[in-house]
Amino acid sequence: MARIAIIGGGPAGLMAAEAASERGAAVTVFEAMPTAGRKLLMAGKSGLNITHAEAREQFDTRYGSAQARLQAALDGFSPQAVREWCAGLGGETFVGSSDRVFPRAMKASPLLRAWLRRLAEQGVSLRTRHRWQGFDGDALVFDTPDGRVTERFDATVLALGGASWPELGSDAAWIPWLAERGVKITPFRPANCGFEVDWSPVFVDRFAGQPVKAVKATSDAGSLAGEFVVNAWGIEGSLVYAHSAALRDRLERDGSASLRLDLVPGRTEERLARDLARQQAKASFSNRLRKGTGLDGVKLALVRELVPDAAALDPVRLAHAIKNLLLPLKRTRSLEEAISSAGGIGWADLDDSLMLKSLPGIFAAGEMLDWEAPTGGYLLTACFATGRLAGIGAARYVRGE
Ligand SMILES: Cc1cc2nc3c(=O)[nH]c(=O)nc-3n(C[C@H](O)[C@H](O)[C@H](O)COP(=O)(O)OP(=O)(O)OC[C@H]3O[C@@H](n4cnc5c(N)ncnc54)[C@H](O)[C@@H]3O)c2cc1C
């Protein structure tokens, strides 16, 4: 029986294992950590947004410049297929807010347990604490609790993840081993990340940790409504992540970037100016601002923090400032803290089955490939889909197809 190695026991690797084993190969999954799927479990802590229910044409655009290269993988394992697959493991899904799809259990552990059980029943062998250390000729080298071992396989799927949250296993240590063999790797950068801001100490003291809800934010990514969190070093949260690729790119290009906030998206600028003008002239500025805008707490403090001369502005200018509050960003938070990473193995080095052109029989899948997407279930969907495509490719390769 042909033997296939899958290196990396995350969503992409386990899906590759499932697809290859269904096609009759003897599959071994090698995982560096003591257990598989640690990042999947971490994703489950926020409910496990496993895919998205928007129309396919819209869904596919979320992968930006990688859309065309991910098409075949997504055709083979669509968002709907993700939901059916989940249900097959006893994890019925539902469509939550903004069309995000979650398992009813709102966590990953039951799903991962059922998946690992089914893989074992299917004959997939999982070897944890096996850290791949590169190649020895055409053999794979692993560090194991019993020392270094070298093994040969008929095909291999690499599914080692990106470079965020390295403590969960994906530490990108593989880059030099592939680069030495001529594979071009786009440097990893933070994606779905927070941004550092020069807050005043007073603002941090009073408001670090507070959510800023129901605002609109604008960047090169467009205008989006949502919420984010202010913390001691800057800003993070879903609305910031949605803008993060655009803001990161602008910071890299121009050396500076700002997120434009509309703190009162429900009112026009003219209406807000009228409401501010109606306030009693003898009232304190704080009271005029609060009553005229309806803002309080952290939102009110943001106006004061970001518009130091706010008290001196007439209602028209003040309304304009509140609906166009420029929040200057210093830099992205580190790659290690980002939800995901951009960059990875370049598409020019991969064929349509995700085999590395310079390394016949070696396939790659998941976040280690050069694509990025916002949060919303797009990350896991593409990891599953590319894992499946690579697993099928490896199974066909060993059959000489
Ligand atoms: C906090 C957080 C929340 C998230 N929430 C969501 C969400 O709700 N929805 C969503 O779609 N996505 C979410 N993601 C992203 C998603 O979890 C990842 O995109 C996905 O897990 C990547 O899958 P992967 O299989 O490519 O890599 P990983 O899940 O990183 O798996 C790679 C595996 O390879 C192993 N490995 C690495 N190097 C070696 C080696 N040398 N030898 C052997 N094994 C090795 C690692 O230990 C790891 O188990 C979240 C991520 C984080 C950090």
mmCIF file with all atom_site columns, C-alpha atoms in Angstrom, residues 1 32 36 41 58 114 127 135 140 175 188 190 208 211 219 223 231 243 274 304 322 328 343 359 386 389 391:
data_model
loop_
_atom_site.group_PDB
_atom_site.id
_atom_site.type_symbol
_atom_site.label_atom_id
_atom_site.label_alt_id
_atom_site.label_comp_id
_atom_site.label_asym_id
_atom_site.label_entity_id
_atom_site.label_seq_id
_atom_site.pdbx_PDB_ins_code
_atom_site.Cartn_x
_atom_site.Cartn_y
_atom_site.Cartn_z
_atom_site.occupancy
_atom_site.B_iso_or_equiv
_atom_site.pdbx_formal_charge
_atom_site.auth_seq_id
_atom_site.auth_comp_id
_atom_site.auth_asym_id
_atom_site.auth_atom_id
_atom_site.pdbx_PDB_model_num
ATOM 1  C CA . MET A 1 1   ? 0.000   0.000  0.000  1.00 0.00 ? 1   MET A CA 1
ATOM 2  C CA . ALA A 1 32  ? 5.282   18.328 16.672 1.00 0.00 ? 32  ALA A CA 1
ATOM 3  C CA . ALA A 1 36  ? -3.108  17.804 17.336 1.00 0.00 ? 36  ALA A CA 1
ATOM 4  C CA . LEU A 1 41  ? -9.053  24.543 19.670 1.00 0.00 ? 41  LEU A CA 1
ATOM 5  C CA . GLN A 1 58  ? -18.876 37.213 -2.666 1.00 0.00 ? 58  GLN A CA 1
ATOM 6  C CA . ALA A 1 114 ? -14.967 13.166 16.721 1.00 0.00 ? 114 ALA A CA 1
ATOM 7  C CA . ARG A 1 127 ? 2.323   10.411 15.712 1.00 0.00 ? 127 ARG A CA 1
ATOM 8  C CA . PHE A 1 135 ? 15.064  16.463 4.528  1.00 0.00 ? 135 PHE A CA 1
ATOM 9  C CA . LEU A 1 140 ? 12.017  13.062 6.066  1.00 0.00 ? 140 LEU A CA 1
ATOM 10 C CA . ILE A 1 175 ? 11.159  28.161 5.804  1.00 0.00 ? 175 ILE A CA 1
ATOM 11 C CA . PHE A 1 188 ? 5.183   36.221 6.723  1.00 0.00 ? 188 PHE A CA 1
ATOM 12 C CA . PRO A 1 190 ? 0.675   39.834 10.542 1.00 0.00 ? 190 PRO A CA 1
ATOM 13 C CA . ALA A 1 208 ? -7.848  50.264 28.563 1.00 0.00 ? 208 ALA A CA 1
ATOM 14 C CA . PRO A 1 211 ? -15.109 48.107 23.871 1.00 0.00 ? 211 PRO A CA 1
ATOM 15 C CA . SER A 1 219 ? -9.631  52.759 5.522  1.00 0.00 ? 219 SER A CA 1
ATOM 16 C CA . SER A 1 223 ? -16.290 51.773 5.342  1.00 0.00 ? 223 SER A CA 1
ATOM 17 C CA . ASN A 1 231 ? -6.248  48.576 25.223 1.00 0.00 ? 231 ASN A CA 1
ATOM 18 C CA . HIS A 1 243 ? -9.265  46.833 8.182  1.00 0.00 ? 243 HIS A CA 1
ATOM 19 C CA . ARG A 1 274 ? -27.572 71.175 14.582 1.00 0.00 ? 274 ARG A CA 1
ATOM 20 C CA . ARG A 1 304 ? -10.979 64.521 23.652 1.00 0.00 ? 304 ARG A CA 1
ATOM 21 C CA . ILE A 1 322 ? -16.636 63.451 15.466 1.00 0.00 ? 322 ILE A CA 1
ATOM 22 C CA . PRO A 1 328 ? -3.151  57.527 13.894 1.00 0.00 ? 328 PRO A CA 1
ATOM 23 C CA . GLY A 1 343 ? 2.726   35.341 3.173  1.00 0.00 ? 343 GLY A CA 1
ATOM 24 C CA . LEU A 1 359 ? 9.868   18.805 -5.219 1.00 0.00 ? 359 LEU A CA 1
ATOM 25 C CA . THR A 1 386 ? -6.489  23.309 0.390  1.00 0.00 ? 386 THR A CA 1
ATOM 26 C CA . LEU A 1 389 ? -6.999  19.277 -2.526 1.00 0.00 ? 389 LEU A CA 1
ATOM 27 C CA . GLY A 1 391 ? -4.543  15.131 0.111  1.00 0.00 ? 391 GLY A CA 1
#
